[in-house]
Coordinates of C-alpha atoms in Angstrom, one line a residue:
X139 CA 119.5 -79.0 -258.2
X140 CA 121.2 -82.1 -258.7
X141 CA 119.2 -85.7 -259.2
X142 CA 120.6 -89.2 -257.7
X143 CA 119.2 -92.7 -258.6
X144 CA 120.2 -95.1 -255.6
X145 CA 120.3 -98.8 -255.9
X146 CA 118.6 -100.3 -252.2
X147 CA 119.2 -104.1 -252.4
X148 CA 116.7 -105.0 -249.9
X149 CA 116.6 -109.0 -249.5
X150 CA 112.3 -109.7 -250.8
X151 CA 111.8 -106.3 -251.5
X152 CA 109.4 -107.5 -254.5
X153 CA 107.5 -109.4 -251.6
X154 CA 107.2 -106.1 -249.5
X155 CA 103.4 -105.7 -248.4
X156 CA 100.9 -102.5 -249.3
X157 CA 101.5 -102.1 -245.8
X158 CA 104.8 -102.5 -245.6
X159 CA 105.7 -100.6 -248.4
X160 CA 103.6 -97.7 -247.0
X161 CA 105.3 -98.0 -243.0
X162 CA 108.8 -97.7 -245.0
X163 CA 107.0 -94.8 -246.4
X164 CA 106.2 -92.8 -244.0
X165 CA 109.4 -93.6 -241.7
X166 CA 111.5 -92.0 -245.0
X167 CA 109.0 -88.9 -245.3
X168 CA 109.7 -88.8 -241.2
X169 CA 113.4 -88.6 -241.7
X170 CA 113.2 -85.9 -244.7
X171 CA 111.3 -83.5 -242.9
X172 CA 114.0 -83.6 -240.2
X173 CA 117.0 -82.8 -243.0
X174 CA 114.6 -80.1 -244.4
X175 CA 113.8 -79.4 -247.7
X176 CA 117.2 -80.0 -249.2
X177 CA 116.2 -83.3 -249.9
X178 CA 113.3 -84.5 -252.0
X179 CA 112.7 -87.9 -253.0
X180 CA 111.1 -88.0 -256.0
X181 CA 110.0 -91.4 -257.4
X182 CA 111.3 -95.5 -256.1
X183 CA 110.5 -98.9 -257.8
X184 CA 110.6 -102.0 -256.5
X185 CA 112.6 -104.7 -259.2
X186 CA 113.2 -108.1 -257.4
X187 CA 115.7 -107.7 -254.4
X188 CA 116.3 -104.2 -254.9
X189 CA 114.5 -100.6 -255.0
X190 CA 115.6 -98.2 -256.9
X191 CA 114.9 -94.2 -255.7
X192 CA 115.3 -90.9 -257.6
X193 CA 116.0 -88.4 -254.8
X194 CA 116.4 -84.6 -255.9
X195 CA 120.0 -83.1 -253.0
X196 CA 122.5 -80.9 -254.0
X197 CA 125.3 -83.7 -252.2
X198 CA 125.2 -87.3 -252.4
X199 CA 126.4 -86.8 -248.8
X200 CA 122.8 -85.6 -248.0
X201 CA 121.6 -88.8 -249.7
X202 CA 123.7 -91.1 -247.1
X203 CA 123.6 -89.0 -244.4
X204 CA 119.6 -89.8 -245.2
X205 CA 119.9 -93.8 -245.4
X206 CA 121.5 -93.6 -242.3
X207 CA 119.3 -91.7 -240.2
X208 CA 116.3 -94.0 -242.6
X209 CA 117.6 -97.2 -242.0
X210 CA 118.3 -97.4 -245.6
X211 CA 120.9 -99.1 -247.4
X212 CA 122.9 -96.8 -250.5
X213 CA 124.4 -99.4 -252.2
X214 CA 125.2 -97.9 -255.3
X215 CA 124.7 -93.5 -255.5
X216 CA 124.8 -92.6 -259.3
X217 CA 124.2 -88.9 -260.3
X218 CA 121.7 -88.7 -263.1
X219 CA 123.4 -86.5 -265.8
X220 CA 120.3 -86.4 -268.3
X221 CA 116.4 -87.3 -268.4
X222 CA 114.9 -88.8 -271.4
X223 CA 111.7 -90.3 -272.1
X224 CA 109.5 -90.5 -275.8
X225 CA 109.7 -86.6 -276.0
X226 CA 112.9 -86.8 -276.9
X227 CA 112.3 -88.3 -279.6
X228 CA 110.5 -85.2 -280.8
X229 CA 112.5 -82.7 -282.7

């Protein structure tokens, strides 16, 4: 299944409390459950005023549908072409 990197611009994201992040996660999960098994939230990173999310989904349209229903911005959606990590350097 295709993987996407979603950039969400959220003012003050790095100052969100644990409770705020948990509540946002619960709401996002509820919308994901409503949309069905074709979309999966893998992980997110909070950095400054942005949250970068990794999702598996069959299309960018489904990512946008999730963002709209969850009330989240999806300022930039980029398909992931290759994933590398330190093990990529191994022969």
